[in-house]
Coordinates of C-alpha atoms and ligand atoms in Angstrom, one line a residue:
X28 CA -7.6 5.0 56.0
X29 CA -10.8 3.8 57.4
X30 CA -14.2 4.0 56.2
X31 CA -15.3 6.3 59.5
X32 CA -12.1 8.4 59.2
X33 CA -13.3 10.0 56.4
X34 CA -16.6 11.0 57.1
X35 CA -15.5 11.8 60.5
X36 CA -13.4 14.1 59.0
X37 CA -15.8 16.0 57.0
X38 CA -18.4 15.8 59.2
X39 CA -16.7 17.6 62.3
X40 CA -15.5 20.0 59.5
X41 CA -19.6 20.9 58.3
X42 CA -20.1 20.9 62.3
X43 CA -17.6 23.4 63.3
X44 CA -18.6 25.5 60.2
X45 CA -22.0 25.2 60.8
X46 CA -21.5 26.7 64.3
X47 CA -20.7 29.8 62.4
X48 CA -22.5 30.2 59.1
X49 CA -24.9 27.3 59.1
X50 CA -25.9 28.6 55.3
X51 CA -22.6 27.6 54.5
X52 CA -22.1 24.4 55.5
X53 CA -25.8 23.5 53.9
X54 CA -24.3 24.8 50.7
X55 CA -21.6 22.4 50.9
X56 CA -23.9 19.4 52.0
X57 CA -26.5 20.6 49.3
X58 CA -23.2 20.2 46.6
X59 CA -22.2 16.7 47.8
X60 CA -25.8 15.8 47.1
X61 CA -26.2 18.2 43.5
X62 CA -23.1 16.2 42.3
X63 CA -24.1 12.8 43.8
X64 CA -27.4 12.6 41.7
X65 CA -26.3 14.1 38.4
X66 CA -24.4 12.6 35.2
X67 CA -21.6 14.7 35.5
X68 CA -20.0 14.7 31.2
X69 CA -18.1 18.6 31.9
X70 CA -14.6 17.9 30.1
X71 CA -12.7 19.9 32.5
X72 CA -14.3 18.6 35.7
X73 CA -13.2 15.8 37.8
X74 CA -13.4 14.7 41.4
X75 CA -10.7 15.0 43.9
X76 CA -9.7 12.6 46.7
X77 CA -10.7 12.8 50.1
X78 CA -7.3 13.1 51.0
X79 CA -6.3 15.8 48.2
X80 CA -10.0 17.8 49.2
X81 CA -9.2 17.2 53.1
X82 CA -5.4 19.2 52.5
X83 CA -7.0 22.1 51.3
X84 CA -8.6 23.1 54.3
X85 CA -6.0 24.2 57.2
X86 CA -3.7 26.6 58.6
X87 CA -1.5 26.5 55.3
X88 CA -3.7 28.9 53.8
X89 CA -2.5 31.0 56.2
X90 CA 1.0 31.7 55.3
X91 CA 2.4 33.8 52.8
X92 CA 5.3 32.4 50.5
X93 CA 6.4 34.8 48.3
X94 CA 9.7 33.4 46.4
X95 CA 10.9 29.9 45.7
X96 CA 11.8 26.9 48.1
X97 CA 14.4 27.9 50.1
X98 CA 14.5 31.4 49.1
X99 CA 11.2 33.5 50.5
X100 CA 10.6 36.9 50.8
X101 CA 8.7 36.1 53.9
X102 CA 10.0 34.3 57.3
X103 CA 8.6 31.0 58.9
X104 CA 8.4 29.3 55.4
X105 CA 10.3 25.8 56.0
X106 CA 6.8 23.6 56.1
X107 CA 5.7 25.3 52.6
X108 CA 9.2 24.9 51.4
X109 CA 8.0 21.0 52.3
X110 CA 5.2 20.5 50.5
X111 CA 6.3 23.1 47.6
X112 CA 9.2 20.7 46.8
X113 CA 7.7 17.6 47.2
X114 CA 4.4 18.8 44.4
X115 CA 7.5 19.8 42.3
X116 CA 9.4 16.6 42.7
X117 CA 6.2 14.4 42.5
X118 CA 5.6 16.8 39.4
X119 CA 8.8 15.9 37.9
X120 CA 9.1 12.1 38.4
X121 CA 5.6 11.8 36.9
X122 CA 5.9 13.6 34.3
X123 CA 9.7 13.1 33.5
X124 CA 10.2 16.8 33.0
X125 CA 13.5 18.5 34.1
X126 CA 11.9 21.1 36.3
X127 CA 8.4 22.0 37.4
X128 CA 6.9 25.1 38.8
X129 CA 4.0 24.3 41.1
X130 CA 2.6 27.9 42.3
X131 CA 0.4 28.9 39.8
X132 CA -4.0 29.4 41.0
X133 CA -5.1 28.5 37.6
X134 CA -4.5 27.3 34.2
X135 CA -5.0 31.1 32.5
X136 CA -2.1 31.9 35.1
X137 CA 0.1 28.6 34.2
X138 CA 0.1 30.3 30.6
X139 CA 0.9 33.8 32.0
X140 CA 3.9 32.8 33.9
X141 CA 4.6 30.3 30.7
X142 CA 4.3 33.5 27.8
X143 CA 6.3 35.8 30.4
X144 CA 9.2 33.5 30.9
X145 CA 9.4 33.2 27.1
X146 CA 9.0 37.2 26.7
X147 CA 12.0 37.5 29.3
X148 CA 13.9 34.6 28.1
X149 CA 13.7 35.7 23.8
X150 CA 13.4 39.5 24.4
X151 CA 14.1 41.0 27.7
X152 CA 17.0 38.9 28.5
X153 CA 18.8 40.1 25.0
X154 CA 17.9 43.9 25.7
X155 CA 19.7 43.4 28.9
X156 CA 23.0 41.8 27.2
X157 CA 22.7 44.5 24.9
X158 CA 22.3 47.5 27.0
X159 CA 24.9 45.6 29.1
X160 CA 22.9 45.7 32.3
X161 CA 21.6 43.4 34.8
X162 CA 18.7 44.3 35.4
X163 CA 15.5 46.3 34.1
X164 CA 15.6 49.0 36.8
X165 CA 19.1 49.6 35.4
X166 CA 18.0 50.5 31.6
X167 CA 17.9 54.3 30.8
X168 CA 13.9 55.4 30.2
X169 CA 14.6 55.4 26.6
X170 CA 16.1 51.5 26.2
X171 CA 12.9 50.6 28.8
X172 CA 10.2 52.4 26.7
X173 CA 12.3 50.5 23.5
X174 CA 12.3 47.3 25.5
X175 CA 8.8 47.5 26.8
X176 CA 7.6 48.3 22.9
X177 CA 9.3 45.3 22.3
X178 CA 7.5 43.0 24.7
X179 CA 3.9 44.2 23.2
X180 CA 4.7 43.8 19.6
X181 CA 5.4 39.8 19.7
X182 CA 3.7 37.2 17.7
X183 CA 2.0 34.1 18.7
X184 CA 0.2 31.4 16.5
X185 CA -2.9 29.2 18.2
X186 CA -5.1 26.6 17.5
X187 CA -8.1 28.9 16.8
X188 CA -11.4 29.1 19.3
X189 CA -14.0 27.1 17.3
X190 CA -11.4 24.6 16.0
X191 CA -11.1 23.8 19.7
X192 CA -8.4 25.7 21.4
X193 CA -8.6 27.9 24.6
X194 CA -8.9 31.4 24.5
X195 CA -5.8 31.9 26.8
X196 CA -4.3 31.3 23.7
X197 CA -4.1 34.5 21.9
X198 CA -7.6 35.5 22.1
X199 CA -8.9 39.0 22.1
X200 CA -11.2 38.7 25.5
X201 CA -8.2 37.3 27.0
X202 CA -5.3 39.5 28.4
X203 CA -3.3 37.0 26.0
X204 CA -4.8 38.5 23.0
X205 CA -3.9 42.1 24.3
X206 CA -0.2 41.2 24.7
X207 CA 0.1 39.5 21.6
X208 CA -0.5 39.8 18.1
X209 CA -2.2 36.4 17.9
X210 CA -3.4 34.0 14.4
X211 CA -4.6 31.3 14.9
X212 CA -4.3 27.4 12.9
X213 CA -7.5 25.9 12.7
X214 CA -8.5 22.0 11.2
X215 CA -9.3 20.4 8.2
X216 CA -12.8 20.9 7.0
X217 CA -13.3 17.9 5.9
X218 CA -12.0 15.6 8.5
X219 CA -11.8 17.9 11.5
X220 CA -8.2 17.1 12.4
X221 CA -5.4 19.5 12.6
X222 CA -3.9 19.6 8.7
X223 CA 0.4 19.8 9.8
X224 CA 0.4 21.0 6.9
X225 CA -1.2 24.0 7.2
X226 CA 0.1 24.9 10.6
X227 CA 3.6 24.6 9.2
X228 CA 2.8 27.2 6.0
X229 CA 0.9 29.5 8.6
X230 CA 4.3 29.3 11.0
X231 CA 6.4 30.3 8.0
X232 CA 3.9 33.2 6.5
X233 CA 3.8 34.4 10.3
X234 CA 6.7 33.6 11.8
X235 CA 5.8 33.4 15.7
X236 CA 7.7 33.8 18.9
X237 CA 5.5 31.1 20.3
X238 CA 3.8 27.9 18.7
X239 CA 1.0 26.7 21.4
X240 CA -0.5 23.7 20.8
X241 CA -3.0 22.4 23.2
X242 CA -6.8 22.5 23.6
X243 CA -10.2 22.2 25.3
X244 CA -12.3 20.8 22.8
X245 CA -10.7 18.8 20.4
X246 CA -11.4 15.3 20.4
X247 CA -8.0 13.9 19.1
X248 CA -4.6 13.6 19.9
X249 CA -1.7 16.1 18.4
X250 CA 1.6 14.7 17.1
X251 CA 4.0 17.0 18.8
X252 CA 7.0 16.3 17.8
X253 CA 5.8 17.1 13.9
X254 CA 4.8 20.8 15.8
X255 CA 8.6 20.7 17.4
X256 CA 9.6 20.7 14.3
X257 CA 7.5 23.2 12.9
X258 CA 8.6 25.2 15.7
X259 CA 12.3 24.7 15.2
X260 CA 11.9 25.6 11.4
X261 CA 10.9 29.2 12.2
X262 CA 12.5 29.4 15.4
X263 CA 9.6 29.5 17.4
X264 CA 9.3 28.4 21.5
X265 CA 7.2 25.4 21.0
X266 CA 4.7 25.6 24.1
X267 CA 1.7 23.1 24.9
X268 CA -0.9 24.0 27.2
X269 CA -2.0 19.8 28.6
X270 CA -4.6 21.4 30.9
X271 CA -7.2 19.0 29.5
X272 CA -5.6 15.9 28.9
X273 CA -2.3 16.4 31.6
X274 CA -4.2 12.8 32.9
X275 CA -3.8 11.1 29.9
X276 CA 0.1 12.2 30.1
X277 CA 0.2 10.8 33.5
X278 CA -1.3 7.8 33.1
X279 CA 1.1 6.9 29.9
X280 CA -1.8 7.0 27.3
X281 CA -0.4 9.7 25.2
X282 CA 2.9 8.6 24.5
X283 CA 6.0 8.7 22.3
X284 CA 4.8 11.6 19.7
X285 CA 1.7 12.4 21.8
X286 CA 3.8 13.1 25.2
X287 CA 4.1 16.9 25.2
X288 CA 6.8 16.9 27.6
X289 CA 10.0 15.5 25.8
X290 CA 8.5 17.9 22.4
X291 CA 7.9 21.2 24.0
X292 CA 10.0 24.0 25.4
X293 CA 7.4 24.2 27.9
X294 CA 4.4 22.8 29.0
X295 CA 1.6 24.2 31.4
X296 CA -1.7 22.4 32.7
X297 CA -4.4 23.1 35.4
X298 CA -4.2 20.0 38.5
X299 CA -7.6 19.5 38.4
X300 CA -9.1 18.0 35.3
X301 CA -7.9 15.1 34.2
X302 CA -5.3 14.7 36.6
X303 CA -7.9 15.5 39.6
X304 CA -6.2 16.8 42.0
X305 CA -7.1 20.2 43.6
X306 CA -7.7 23.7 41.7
X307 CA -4.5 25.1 40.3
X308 CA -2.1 25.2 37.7
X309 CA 1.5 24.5 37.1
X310 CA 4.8 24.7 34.3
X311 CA 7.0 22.6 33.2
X312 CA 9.9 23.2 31.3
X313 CA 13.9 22.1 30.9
X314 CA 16.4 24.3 32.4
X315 CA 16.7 26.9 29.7
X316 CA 13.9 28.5 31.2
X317 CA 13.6 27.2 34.6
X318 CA 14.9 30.6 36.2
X319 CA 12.1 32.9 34.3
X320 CA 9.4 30.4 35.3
X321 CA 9.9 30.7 38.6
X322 CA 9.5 34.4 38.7
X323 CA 6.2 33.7 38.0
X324 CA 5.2 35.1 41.3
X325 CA 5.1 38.5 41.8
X326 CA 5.8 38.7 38.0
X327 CA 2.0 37.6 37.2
X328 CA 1.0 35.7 40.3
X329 CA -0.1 36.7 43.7
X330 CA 1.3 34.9 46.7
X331 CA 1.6 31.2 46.6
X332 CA -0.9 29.3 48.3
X333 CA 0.3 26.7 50.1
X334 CA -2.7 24.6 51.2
X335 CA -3.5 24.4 47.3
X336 CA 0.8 23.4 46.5
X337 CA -0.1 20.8 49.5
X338 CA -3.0 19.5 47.9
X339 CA -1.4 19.0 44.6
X340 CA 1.9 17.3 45.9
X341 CA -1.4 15.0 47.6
X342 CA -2.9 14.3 44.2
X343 CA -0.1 14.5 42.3
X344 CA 1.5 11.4 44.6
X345 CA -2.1 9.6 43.7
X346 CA -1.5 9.7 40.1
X347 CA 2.3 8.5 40.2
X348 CA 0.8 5.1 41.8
X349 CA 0.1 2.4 39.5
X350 CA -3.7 2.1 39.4
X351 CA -3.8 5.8 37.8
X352 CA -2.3 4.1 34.1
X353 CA -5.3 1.9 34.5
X354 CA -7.7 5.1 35.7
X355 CA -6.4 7.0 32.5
X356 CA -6.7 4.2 30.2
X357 CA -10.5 4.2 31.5
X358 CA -11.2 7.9 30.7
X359 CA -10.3 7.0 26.9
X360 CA -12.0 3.8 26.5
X361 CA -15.4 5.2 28.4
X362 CA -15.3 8.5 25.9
X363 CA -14.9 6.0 23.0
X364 CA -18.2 3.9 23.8
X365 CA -19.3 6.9 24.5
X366 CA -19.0 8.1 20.8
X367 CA -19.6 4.8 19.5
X368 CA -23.1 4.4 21.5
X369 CA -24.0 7.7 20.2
X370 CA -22.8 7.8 16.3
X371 CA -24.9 4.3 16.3
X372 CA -28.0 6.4 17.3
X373 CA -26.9 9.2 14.5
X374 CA -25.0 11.8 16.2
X375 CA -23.1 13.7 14.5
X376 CA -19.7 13.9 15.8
X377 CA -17.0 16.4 15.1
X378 CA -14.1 14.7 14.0
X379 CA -16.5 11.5 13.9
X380 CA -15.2 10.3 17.1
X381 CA -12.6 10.6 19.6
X382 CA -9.4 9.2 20.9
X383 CA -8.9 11.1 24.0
X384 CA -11.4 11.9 26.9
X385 CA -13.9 14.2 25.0
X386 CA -16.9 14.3 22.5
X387 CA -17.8 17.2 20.9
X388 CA -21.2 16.7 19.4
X389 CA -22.6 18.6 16.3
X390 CA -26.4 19.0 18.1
X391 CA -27.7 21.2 15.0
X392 CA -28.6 17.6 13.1
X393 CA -31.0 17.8 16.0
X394 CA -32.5 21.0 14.8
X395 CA -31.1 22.6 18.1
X396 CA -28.2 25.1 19.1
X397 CA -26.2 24.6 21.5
X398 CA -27.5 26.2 24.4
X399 CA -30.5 24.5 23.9
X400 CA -29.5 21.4 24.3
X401 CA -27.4 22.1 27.3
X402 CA -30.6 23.5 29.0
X403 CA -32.7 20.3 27.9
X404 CA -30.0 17.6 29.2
X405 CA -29.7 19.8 32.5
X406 CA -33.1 19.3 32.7
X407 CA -32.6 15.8 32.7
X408 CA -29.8 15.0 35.1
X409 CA -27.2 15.0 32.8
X410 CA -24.7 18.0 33.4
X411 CA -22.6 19.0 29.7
X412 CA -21.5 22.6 28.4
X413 CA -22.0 24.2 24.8
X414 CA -19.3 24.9 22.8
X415 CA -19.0 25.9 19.4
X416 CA -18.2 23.9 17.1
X417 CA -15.5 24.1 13.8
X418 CA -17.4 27.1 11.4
X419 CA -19.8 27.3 13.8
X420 CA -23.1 29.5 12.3
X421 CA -24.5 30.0 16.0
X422 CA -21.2 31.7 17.4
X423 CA -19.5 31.4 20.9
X424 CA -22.7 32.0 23.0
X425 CA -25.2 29.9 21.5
X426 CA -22.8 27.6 19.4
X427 CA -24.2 24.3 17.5
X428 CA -22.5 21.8 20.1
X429 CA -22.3 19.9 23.3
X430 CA -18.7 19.1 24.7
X431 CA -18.7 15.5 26.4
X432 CA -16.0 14.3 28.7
X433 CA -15.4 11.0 30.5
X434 CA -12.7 11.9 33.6
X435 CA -15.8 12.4 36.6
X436 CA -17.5 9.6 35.5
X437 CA -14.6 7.1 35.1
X438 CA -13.7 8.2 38.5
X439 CA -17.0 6.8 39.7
X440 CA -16.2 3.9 38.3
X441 CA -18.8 4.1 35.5
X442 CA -17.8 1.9 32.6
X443 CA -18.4 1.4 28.8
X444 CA -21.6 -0.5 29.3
X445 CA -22.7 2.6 31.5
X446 CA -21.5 4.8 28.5
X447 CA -23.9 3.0 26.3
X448 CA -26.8 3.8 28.6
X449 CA -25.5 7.6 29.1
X450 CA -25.5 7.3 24.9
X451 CA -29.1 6.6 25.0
X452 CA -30.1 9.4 27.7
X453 CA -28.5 11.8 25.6
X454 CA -29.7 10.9 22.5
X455 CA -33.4 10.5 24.1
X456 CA -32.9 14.2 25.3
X457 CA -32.1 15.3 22.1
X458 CA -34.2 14.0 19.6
X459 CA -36.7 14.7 22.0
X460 CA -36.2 18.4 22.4
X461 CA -37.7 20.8 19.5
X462 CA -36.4 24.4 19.7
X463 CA -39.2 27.5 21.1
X464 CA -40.0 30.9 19.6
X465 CA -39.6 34.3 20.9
X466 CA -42.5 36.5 22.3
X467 CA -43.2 37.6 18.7
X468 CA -42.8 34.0 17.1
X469 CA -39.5 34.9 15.5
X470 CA -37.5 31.0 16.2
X471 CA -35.0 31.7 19.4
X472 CA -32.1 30.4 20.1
X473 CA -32.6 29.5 23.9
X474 CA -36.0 28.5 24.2
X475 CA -36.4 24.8 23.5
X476 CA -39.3 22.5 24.4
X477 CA -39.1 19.2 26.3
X478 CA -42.0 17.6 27.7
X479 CA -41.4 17.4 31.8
X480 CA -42.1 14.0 31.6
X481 CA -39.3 12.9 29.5
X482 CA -36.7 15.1 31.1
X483 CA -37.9 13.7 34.2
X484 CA -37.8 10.3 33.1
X485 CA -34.5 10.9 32.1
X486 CA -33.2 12.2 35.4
X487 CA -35.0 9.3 37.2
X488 CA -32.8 6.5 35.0
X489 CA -29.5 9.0 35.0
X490 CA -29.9 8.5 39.3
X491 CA -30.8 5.1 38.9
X492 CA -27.7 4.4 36.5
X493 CA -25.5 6.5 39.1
X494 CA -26.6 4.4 42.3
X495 CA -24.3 1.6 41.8
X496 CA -21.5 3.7 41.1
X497 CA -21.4 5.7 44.7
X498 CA -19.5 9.5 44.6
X499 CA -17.1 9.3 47.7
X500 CA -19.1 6.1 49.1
X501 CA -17.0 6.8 52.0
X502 CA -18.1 9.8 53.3
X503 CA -21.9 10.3 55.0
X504 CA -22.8 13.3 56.1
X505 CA -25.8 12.1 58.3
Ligands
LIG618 N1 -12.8 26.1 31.8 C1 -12.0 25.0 31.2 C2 -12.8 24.2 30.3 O1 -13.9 24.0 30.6 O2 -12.2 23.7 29.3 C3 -10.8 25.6 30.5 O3 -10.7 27.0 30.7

């Protein structure tokens, strides 16, 4: 594709919307230029193709696709049957999984259609043998009030919230933590690292229906086949939610014990991290459980979309070439000098450092919380979110850290000598910033003071580190 075809492309787009909400399309310009200029660290955040981004916007999101390929609830579905089948297939190859269920919006609903297929494969699907019925509208009101009982009182074991794992996973504010009665494994005090251990006496004390592994702010990688076989030794569906690091998997970095996919009974992930490609989310599983996944829609989802399943078989064909083993192998290698340029200004580091694309650093050594510090760095060009850390004193809205990650950045192009410099920024910030008082002088928790000047001076070398590293150097919008 040629250099004008793509900012042809997204130009006519801005013009015809423009035509009809002109605050729109400045929005959209105004976004391209907000992400050009800042140090973009969020974990979860990457940036999609121009090809993947361009697929998104057509006539595709017009159709409605209830079903599976080839069996619809809705007529005129053979070009979403197209692109449904070949993100699935692209899905599969990749990831060298046995099936793959590409419909779900989001993460939170890749883990709904995951729990669900595992509540009809291990308790609806027995209640039907036994009842000796096909299907739930065939139960008498008594076995369905017994059966749905039955559904609400199952048991799930998590890696807990401030340990690092997601709150999809069992966690009260969640719908998860409604359905389930949840516990939750957390990590080593000392060391910060999942203790097997531990997870394998909490499985036996607890004895789940579902072990999830998986995270959003853990900086290491998890064995998986030693939590298979925690799993298997309490008969427990061994799921893994790869939503963070589903790149990393991809790009053969995590292999061997660290690939979730030959471990788990079923793995789910969003598209758009790591792997960057569009929004979304998707399962995979073996063919034990390939039936109930698909259900997924309407059993939790609402109808398909199809310009998003377009978009991921776009971005999911990007990742299967070979230069996305050498992008992946990036994203680890930039969070690493990232850890090591900070620890050698004397960060503290949870877990002292990292081995997959995240930091999490411990900002109270800076005499700050959390939120703080996320306010100062924003201040200064450089775009990060709190999160608690393990025992965190401040709790899940102020916390006592900063969650790193390398995936936007890497896809810039950025490198580890650029990570040294981002080291320094953030370190400047922070050792810079003193936390503010409340009205009555009581210490607060948000206020923070940072002299303009700095933060300014920050944001003037984040742009300057960022201008040799263009974001879609392809596309000008004027
Ligand atoms: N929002 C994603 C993250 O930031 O980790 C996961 O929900």
């Amino acid at each position: 594709m040629s250099l004008n075809a793509e900012s042809t492309a997204f130009r006519s787009a801005l013009e015809v919307i423009r035509a009809v909400e002109p605050r729109v399309a400045d929005a959209i310009g105004a976004e391209l230029a907000d992400q050009r200029e800042s140090l973009k660290l969020i974990a979860s955040e990457n940036y999609a193709s121009p090809a993947t981004l361009l697929t998104m916007g057509n006539w595709f999101s017009d159709k409605y696709a209830e079903g599976t390929v080839g069996r619809r609830f809705y007529a005129g579905c053979q070009n979403v049957d197209t692109v449904e089948a070949l993100a699935a297939e692209h899905a599969r190859e990749l990831f060298g999984a046995a099936h793959a269920y590409v419909q779900p919006h989001s993460g939170i609903d890749a883990n709904l259609v995951a729990f669900w297929a595992i509540l009809a494969d291990r308790v609806e699907s027995p209640a039907l043998k036994k009842a000796q019925v096909r299907q739930v509208n065939d139960l008498t009101e008594a076995d369905w009030f017994a059966l749905r009982r039955e559904l609400g009182n199952q048991r799930m074991l998590g890696m807990s919230l401030d340990a690092g794992g997601h709150l999809t996973h069992g966690f009260r504010p969640n719908i998860s933590g409604k359905m389930f009665d949840q516990r939750s494994y957390g990590t080593d005090p000392a060391t910060g690292l999942i203790d097997y251990d531990r997870v394998a006496e909490a499985a036996r004390e607890f004895k789940p229906l579902i072990l999830v592994a998986g995270y959003s702010a853990y900086p290491r990688k998890v064995n998986f086949r030693i939590m298979r076989e925690i799993a298997d030794s309490v008969g427990a569906t061994f799921m893994v939610d790869m939503a963070h690091f589903a790149g990393l998997v991809a790009g053969k970095v995590f292999t061997g014990d660290f690939d979730p996919v030959p471990h788990a009974h079923i793995v789910t992930t969003t598209t758009h991290k790591s792997l960057r490609g569009p929004r979304g989310g998707m399962v995979l599983c073996g063919p034990e459980l390939a039936d109930q996944v698909d259900r997924g829609c309407p059993m939790v989802l609402g109808g398909p979309l199809p310009h998003v399943m377009a978009a991921k078989a776009v971005a999911l064909a990007e990742a299967r070439r070979p230069d996305f083993a050498d992008y992946a192998q990036r994203i680890v290698d930039n969070a690493q000098a990232l850890a090591e340029g900070l620890l050698r200004r004397g960060t503290t580091l949870v877990t002292g450092g990292t081995d997959n694309h995240l930091v999490l650093l411990d900002v109270s050594g800076y005499g700050l919380t959390g939120r703080q510090a996320e306010q100062a760095l924003l201040d200064s060009g450089i775009v990060t979110n709190r999160n608690a850390v393990p025992q965190d004193r401040n709790g899940a809205w102020y916390t006592s850290g900063i969650r790193i990650g390398t995936p936007a950045l890497t896809s810039r192009g950025l490198g580890t000598a650029e990570m040294d410099v981002t080291a320094e920024l953030i370190h400047t910030v922070l050792s810079q910033t003193t936390p503010g008082a409340n009205a009555d002088g009581t210490p607060s928790k948000a206020k923070y003071v940072l002299d303009p000047a700095v933060a300014d001076k920050i944001s003037k070398q984040a742009t300057d580190l960022l201008a040799g590293f263009p974001l879609y150097p392809t596309i000008t919008l004027s």
